[in-house]
Coordinates of C-alpha atoms in Angstrom, one line a residue:
X1 CA 40.2 92.3 101.9
X2 CA 38.6 89.1 100.6
X3 CA 42.0 87.9 99.4
X4 CA 43.5 88.7 102.8
X5 CA 40.9 86.7 104.7
X6 CA 41.3 83.7 102.3
X7 CA 45.0 83.9 102.7
X8 CA 44.9 83.9 106.5
X9 CA 42.7 80.8 106.5
X10 CA 45.6 78.9 104.8
X11 CA 48.3 80.0 107.3
X12 CA 49.8 77.3 109.5
X13 CA 49.7 79.6 112.5
X14 CA 46.0 80.0 112.0
X15 CA 45.5 76.3 112.3
X16 CA 47.7 76.1 115.4
X17 CA 45.6 78.8 117.0
X18 CA 42.5 76.9 116.1
X19 CA 43.9 73.7 117.7
X20 CA 44.9 75.5 120.9
X21 CA 41.6 77.3 121.1
X22 CA 39.7 74.0 120.7
X23 CA 41.8 71.8 123.0
X24 CA 42.8 74.2 125.9
X25 CA 39.4 74.3 127.6
X26 CA 39.0 70.6 127.2
X27 CA 42.4 69.7 128.8
X28 CA 42.1 72.3 131.5
X29 CA 38.6 71.2 132.4
X30 CA 39.8 67.6 132.7
X31 CA 42.8 68.6 134.8
X32 CA 40.8 70.9 137.1
X33 CA 38.0 68.4 137.7
X34 CA 40.2 65.4 138.3
X35 CA 42.6 67.1 140.7
X36 CA 39.7 68.8 142.5
X37 CA 38.2 65.4 143.1
X38 CA 41.5 64.2 144.3
X39 CA 41.7 67.0 146.8
X40 CA 38.1 66.2 147.8
X41 CA 38.8 62.5 148.5
X42 CA 42.0 63.1 150.3
X43 CA 40.3 65.7 152.5
X44 CA 37.3 63.4 152.9
X45 CA 39.4 60.6 154.3
X46 CA 40.9 63.0 156.9
X47 CA 37.5 64.6 157.7
X48 CA 35.5 61.3 158.0
X49 CA 35.9 61.3 161.8
X50 CA 35.1 64.9 162.5
X51 CA 32.5 67.4 161.3
X52 CA 33.4 70.0 163.9
X53 CA 36.5 72.2 164.0
X54 CA 39.4 70.5 165.8
X55 CA 40.2 71.5 169.4
X56 CA 43.6 73.0 170.0
X57 CA 45.8 72.7 173.1
X58 CA 46.7 76.4 172.6
X59 CA 44.7 79.1 170.9
X60 CA 47.1 81.7 169.5
X61 CA 46.1 85.3 169.4
X62 CA 44.5 86.3 166.2
X63 CA 44.0 89.8 164.9
X64 CA 41.0 90.3 162.5
X65 CA 42.1 93.3 160.4
X66 CA 39.5 95.1 158.3
X67 CA 40.9 97.8 156.0
X68 CA 38.2 100.3 155.1
X69 CA 37.6 103.4 153.0
X70 CA 34.2 105.0 152.7
X71 CA 32.3 101.9 154.0
X72 CA 29.7 103.6 156.3
X73 CA 26.8 101.7 154.7
X74 CA 28.3 98.2 155.2
X75 CA 30.9 98.2 157.9
X76 CA 28.4 98.0 160.8
X77 CA 27.0 94.7 159.5
X78 CA 30.6 93.4 159.0
X79 CA 31.6 94.3 162.6
X80 CA 28.5 92.6 164.0
X81 CA 29.7 89.4 162.3
X82 CA 33.4 89.9 163.1
X83 CA 32.7 90.4 166.8
X84 CA 30.6 87.3 166.9
X85 CA 33.3 84.9 165.8
X86 CA 33.5 81.9 168.0
X87 CA 37.2 81.9 169.0
X88 CA 38.6 82.5 172.6
X89 CA 41.6 84.7 171.8
X90 CA 41.2 87.4 169.1
X91 CA 40.8 91.1 168.5
X92 CA 39.0 93.1 165.8
X93 CA 40.9 96.1 164.3
X94 CA 39.6 98.5 161.7
X95 CA 42.2 100.6 159.8
X96 CA 40.4 103.5 158.2
X97 CA 42.3 105.0 155.3
X98 CA 41.1 108.6 155.8
X99 CA 37.5 108.0 154.8
X100 CA 35.5 111.0 153.7
X101 CA 32.1 109.6 154.8
X102 CA 30.8 108.4 158.1
X103 CA 32.8 105.2 158.4
X104 CA 34.5 106.2 161.7
X105 CA 31.1 107.1 163.1
X106 CA 29.8 103.7 162.2
X107 CA 32.7 102.0 163.9
X108 CA 32.5 104.2 167.1
X109 CA 29.7 102.2 168.9
X110 CA 31.9 99.0 168.6
X111 CA 34.9 100.9 170.0
X112 CA 32.8 102.2 173.0
X113 CA 31.6 98.7 173.7
X114 CA 35.3 97.5 173.9
X115 CA 34.9 95.1 170.9
X116 CA 36.9 96.9 168.2
X117 CA 40.1 99.0 167.9
X118 CA 40.3 101.7 165.3
X119 CA 43.5 102.8 163.5
X120 CA 42.6 106.2 161.9
X121 CA 44.9 107.3 159.1
X122 CA 45.0 111.0 158.2
X123 CA 46.1 110.5 154.6
X124 CA 44.6 108.2 152.0
X125 CA 47.3 105.9 150.6
X126 CA 45.4 102.8 149.3
X127 CA 44.5 99.4 150.8
X128 CA 48.1 97.9 150.7
X129 CA 49.6 100.9 152.6
X130 CA 46.7 100.8 155.1
X131 CA 47.4 97.2 155.9
X132 CA 51.2 97.8 156.1
X133 CA 50.7 100.7 158.5
X134 CA 48.4 98.5 160.7
X135 CA 50.8 95.6 161.1
X136 CA 52.9 97.0 163.9
X137 CA 49.7 97.8 165.9
X138 CA 48.3 94.3 165.8
X139 CA 48.6 92.0 168.8
X140 CA 48.2 88.7 167.0
X141 CA 50.9 86.7 165.1
X142 CA 48.1 85.4 162.9
X143 CA 46.2 88.1 161.0
X144 CA 42.9 87.4 159.4
X145 CA 42.3 90.1 156.7
X146 CA 38.8 90.6 155.4
X147 CA 36.9 93.1 153.3
X148 CA 34.7 95.7 155.0
X149 CA 31.6 94.4 153.3
X150 CA 32.1 90.7 154.2
X151 CA 30.5 88.7 157.0
X152 CA 32.6 85.8 158.3
X153 CA 31.1 82.5 159.5
X154 CA 31.4 82.2 163.3
X155 CA 33.7 79.1 163.0
X156 CA 36.1 80.7 160.5
X157 CA 39.0 81.0 162.9
X158 CA 38.5 77.5 164.3
X159 CA 38.9 76.1 160.8
X160 CA 41.8 78.3 159.8
X161 CA 44.1 78.5 162.8
X162 CA 45.0 74.8 163.0
X163 CA 46.8 75.1 159.7
X164 CA 49.3 77.4 161.3
X165 CA 50.5 74.7 163.6
X166 CA 52.9 73.9 160.7
X167 CA 55.7 76.5 160.8
X168 CA 55.9 76.5 157.0
X169 CA 52.3 77.8 156.6
X170 CA 52.2 81.5 156.0
X171 CA 48.7 81.9 154.6
X172 CA 45.3 80.2 154.5
X173 CA 42.6 81.4 152.2
X174 CA 39.0 80.9 152.9
X175 CA 35.9 80.0 150.9
X176 CA 34.0 83.2 149.8
X177 CA 30.2 82.7 149.3
X178 CA 28.0 85.2 147.4
X179 CA 25.3 86.6 149.5
X180 CA 23.6 89.1 147.1
X181 CA 21.9 86.8 144.5
X182 CA 19.1 88.9 143.2
X183 CA 20.3 89.6 139.7
X184 CA 21.2 87.3 136.9
X185 CA 24.7 88.8 136.8
X186 CA 25.2 88.1 140.5
X187 CA 24.0 84.5 140.1
X188 CA 26.6 84.0 137.3
X189 CA 29.2 85.2 139.7
X190 CA 27.9 82.8 142.4
X191 CA 28.4 79.9 139.9
X192 CA 31.8 81.3 139.0
X193 CA 33.0 81.4 142.6
X194 CA 31.6 78.0 143.3
X195 CA 32.6 76.2 140.1
X196 CA 35.7 78.1 138.9
X197 CA 37.4 79.8 141.8
X198 CA 36.9 77.2 144.5
X199 CA 37.4 74.3 142.1
X200 CA 40.7 75.8 140.8
X201 CA 42.0 76.4 144.4
X202 CA 41.3 72.7 145.2
X203 CA 43.1 71.6 142.0
X204 CA 46.1 74.0 142.7
X205 CA 46.5 72.6 146.2
X206 CA 47.2 69.3 144.6
X207 CA 49.7 70.9 142.3
X208 CA 51.4 72.3 145.3
X209 CA 50.9 76.1 144.9
X210 CA 47.8 78.3 144.4
X211 CA 47.4 81.4 142.2
X212 CA 46.0 83.7 144.8
X213 CA 44.6 83.9 148.3
X214 CA 41.2 85.5 148.3
X215 CA 41.2 89.2 148.7
X216 CA 37.9 89.0 150.6
X217 CA 39.3 86.8 153.4
X218 CA 42.7 85.3 154.1
X219 CA 44.8 84.6 157.2
X220 CA 48.5 85.3 157.3
X221 CA 51.4 84.7 159.6
X222 CA 52.4 88.3 160.4
X223 CA 56.1 87.5 160.7
X224 CA 56.0 86.0 157.1
X225 CA 54.4 89.1 155.8
X226 CA 57.2 91.2 157.3
X227 CA 59.8 88.7 156.0
X228 CA 58.7 89.1 152.4
X229 CA 58.6 92.9 152.6
X230 CA 54.9 93.6 153.4
X231 CA 52.2 94.3 150.8
X232 CA 53.1 96.0 147.6
X233 CA 51.2 99.3 147.2
X234 CA 52.1 99.7 143.5
X235 CA 50.4 96.4 142.5
X236 CA 46.8 96.5 141.3
X237 CA 46.0 93.3 143.2
X238 CA 48.0 93.1 146.4
X239 CA 46.5 89.8 147.3
X240 CA 47.8 87.9 144.2
X241 CA 51.2 89.6 144.7
X242 CA 51.4 88.6 148.4
X243 CA 50.5 85.0 147.5
X244 CA 53.4 84.8 145.1
X245 CA 55.7 86.6 147.4
X246 CA 55.1 84.0 150.1
X247 CA 55.3 81.0 147.9
X248 CA 58.4 82.4 146.1
X249 CA 60.0 82.5 149.6
X250 CA 59.2 78.8 150.1
X251 CA 56.3 79.4 152.5
X252 CA 53.2 77.2 152.2
X253 CA 49.8 78.8 151.3
X254 CA 46.7 76.6 151.8
X255 CA 43.0 76.6 151.0
X256 CA 40.4 75.8 153.6
X257 CA 36.9 75.3 152.1
X258 CA 35.2 75.2 155.5
X259 CA 36.3 78.7 156.4
X260 CA 33.3 80.5 155.0
X261 CA 32.8 84.2 154.5
X262 CA 29.7 85.8 153.0
X263 CA 30.5 88.6 150.5
X264 CA 28.8 90.9 148.1
X265 CA 29.7 90.8 144.4
X266 CA 29.3 93.6 141.8
X267 CA 25.6 93.8 140.9
X268 CA 25.9 95.7 137.7
X269 CA 27.9 95.2 134.5
X270 CA 29.8 98.5 134.9
X271 CA 31.1 97.6 138.4
X272 CA 31.9 94.0 137.4
X273 CA 34.0 95.2 134.4
X274 CA 35.8 97.7 136.7
X275 CA 36.6 94.9 139.2
X276 CA 37.7 92.4 136.6
X277 CA 39.9 94.9 134.7
X278 CA 41.8 95.4 138.0
X279 CA 42.1 91.6 138.4
X280 CA 43.3 91.1 134.9
X281 CA 45.8 94.0 135.3
X282 CA 47.0 92.6 138.6
X283 CA 47.5 89.1 137.3
X284 CA 49.6 90.4 134.3
X285 CA 51.7 92.5 136.7
X286 CA 52.4 89.4 138.9
X287 CA 53.3 87.3 135.8
X288 CA 55.7 90.1 134.8
X289 CA 57.2 90.5 138.2
X290 CA 57.7 86.8 138.9
X291 CA 58.6 85.6 135.5
X292 CA 62.0 84.5 137.0
X293 CA 60.3 81.5 138.5
X294 CA 60.4 79.8 135.1
X295 CA 64.2 79.5 135.3
X296 CA 64.4 78.6 139.0
X297 CA 64.4 74.9 139.9
X298 CA 63.7 76.0 143.6
X299 CA 60.4 77.6 142.4
X300 CA 59.4 74.6 140.2
X301 CA 56.2 74.1 142.1
X302 CA 55.0 77.5 140.8
X303 CA 55.5 76.4 137.2
X304 CA 52.0 74.8 136.7
X305 CA 50.3 77.9 138.2
X306 CA 52.4 80.3 136.0
X307 CA 51.9 78.3 132.8
X308 CA 48.2 77.8 133.4
X309 CA 47.7 81.5 134.0
X310 CA 49.7 82.4 130.9
X311 CA 47.8 79.9 128.8
X312 CA 44.4 81.3 130.0
X313 CA 45.5 84.8 128.8
X314 CA 46.7 83.4 125.5
X315 CA 43.3 81.6 125.1
X316 CA 41.4 84.8 125.8
X317 CA 43.4 86.5 123.0
X318 CA 42.7 83.6 120.7
X319 CA 39.0 83.8 121.6
X320 CA 38.7 87.5 120.8
X321 CA 41.0 87.3 117.7
X322 CA 39.2 84.3 116.1
X323 CA 35.8 85.7 116.8
X324 CA 36.7 89.0 115.2
X325 CA 38.2 87.2 112.2
X326 CA 35.1 85.0 111.9
X327 CA 32.8 88.0 112.0
X328 CA 34.8 89.7 109.3
X329 CA 34.8 86.5 107.2
X330 CA 31.1 86.1 107.3
X331 CA 30.6 89.8 106.6
X332 CA 32.5 89.2 103.4
X333 CA 30.5 86.0 102.7
X334 CA 33.6 83.9 103.1
X335 CA 32.9 80.9 105.5
X336 CA 36.2 80.6 107.4
X337 CA 37.9 77.2 107.4
X338 CA 37.7 75.3 110.7
X339 CA 34.5 76.9 112.0
X340 CA 30.8 76.6 111.6
X341 CA 28.1 79.1 112.6
X342 CA 26.1 76.2 113.9
X343 CA 27.6 74.5 117.0
X344 CA 29.2 71.3 115.8
X345 CA 30.1 68.2 117.8
X346 CA 33.4 69.7 119.1
X347 CA 31.7 72.9 120.2
X348 CA 29.1 70.9 122.0
X349 CA 31.8 68.8 123.6
X350 CA 33.5 71.9 125.0
X351 CA 30.2 73.2 126.3
X352 CA 29.4 69.9 127.9
X353 CA 32.8 69.7 129.6
X354 CA 32.3 73.2 130.8
X355 CA 28.9 72.3 132.4
X356 CA 30.5 69.2 133.9
X357 CA 33.2 71.3 135.5
X358 CA 30.6 73.8 136.8
X359 CA 28.5 70.9 138.1
X360 CA 31.5 69.5 139.9
X361 CA 32.2 72.8 141.6
X362 CA 28.5 73.0 142.7
X363 CA 28.7 69.4 144.0
X364 CA 31.9 70.0 146.0
X365 CA 30.8 73.3 147.5
X366 CA 27.2 72.2 148.2
X367 CA 28.6 70.5 151.4
X368 CA 29.2 74.1 152.8
X369 CA 26.3 76.0 151.1
X370 CA 23.4 73.8 150.0
X371 CA 21.6 76.7 148.4
X372 CA 24.0 76.8 145.4
X373 CA 22.4 73.9 143.7
X374 CA 19.3 75.9 142.8
X375 CA 21.4 78.3 140.8
X376 CA 23.0 75.8 138.6
X377 CA 20.6 76.3 135.7
X378 CA 22.2 79.8 135.1
X379 CA 25.4 77.9 134.3
X380 CA 24.2 77.3 130.8
X381 CA 24.9 81.0 130.1
X382 CA 28.4 80.8 131.5
X383 CA 30.3 79.5 128.4
X384 CA 28.1 81.6 126.1
X385 CA 28.1 85.0 127.8
X386 CA 30.7 85.0 130.6
X387 CA 33.6 83.6 128.6
X388 CA 33.4 86.3 126.0
X389 CA 33.0 89.1 128.6
X390 CA 36.0 87.9 130.6
X391 CA 38.1 87.4 127.5
X392 CA 37.4 90.9 126.3
X393 CA 38.4 92.3 129.6
X394 CA 41.6 90.3 129.6
X395 CA 42.3 91.3 126.0
X396 CA 42.3 95.0 126.8
X397 CA 43.6 95.0 130.4
X398 CA 46.6 92.6 130.1
X399 CA 49.0 94.7 128.0
X400 CA 49.3 97.4 130.6
X401 CA 50.3 94.9 133.2
X402 CA 52.8 93.0 131.0
X403 CA 54.4 95.9 129.2
X404 CA 54.1 99.0 131.5
X405 CA 56.6 99.3 134.3
X406 CA 55.1 100.7 137.5
X407 CA 56.9 103.8 138.9
X408 CA 58.7 103.1 142.2
X409 CA 56.6 104.5 145.0
X410 CA 53.4 104.5 143.0
X411 CA 50.2 103.6 144.9
X412 CA 47.1 101.8 143.8
X413 CA 44.1 103.6 145.2
X414 CA 40.8 102.1 146.5
X415 CA 38.2 101.1 143.9
X416 CA 34.6 100.8 144.9
X417 CA 32.6 98.1 143.1
X418 CA 29.2 98.7 144.6

């Protein structure tokens, strides 16, 4: 075993892996921060003369669609917020996917008040099928889809709807904000959504395409959803798949940071791992399904998003593989070449760049949620703890998405993360 470890340390591929592992977070951080600031300054120039949502000559009908399954504990609060949206022409529709609890009873008072319509399915078929079944029943050409445990800001539609004045726009994703911040794990996710998710969407808008609309809240042009074949029930993450479907069909998908929605994140490690396994599986499925974009000049604006996603997966494998190799090496009392157990200047540089990236995200999103600044100190744990956790999840969940073909007609069922 000692000879094997010593031999591996001399392989050229080992050194290439070390170089990629060291430089990828540096280059990606520089790219994300610089393009996110570019997005900020371009938007800031346009926003300098208005701090309120723009007034429209015509307010198109919007359907707020809330797919639900066993959400009796939270859907009442969600409907309170949804029915208080400040927009003159919209409806709220709940599609209940054959819940076995009191979800329909919780919705009934809003139905009796004439504020909500209910589509009650008799067979549970998963979120994607629930949304597909609801589409013909909606009155609006614009459909705002949101989770049953989320609370939208009253101005959300006034910020989102103007984007649809462009006929090319098929989707606009909002800015999810974490509302349950009691635990350290939830605070780490708050930093993640502020400094990674929101920052990356800003950067990707400069690239021309985004990886995914938020599954928590996103507005779609209904005719575009129908045009690309509706949501895919066999995919683990129907939101990522729909985003790529629309962009592959040359529709534009945008990010609106002022369209706020307050959401609950997984409070425990078990529920977080369950959620992130599904996300990693769904991303791998999407990369497999849309790998043809790499040989399509027409889809060239998706190339940066595809390659960045692929490289992030490769980096996760390098992280896990190198860490395992280094642990084995030190167990055999063989210090591996190219690494030190004490953080050296390069490791400190990576950590510093990570904190700069996180601070950039906090700065940009503090315009919409000033309370995020107080949680920045937990960002110190992000590159130490969170990177390894997410890399492990990616390591184990990705192969099923890349290598396993989903059966035609298969359906992804609901997964509760609370």
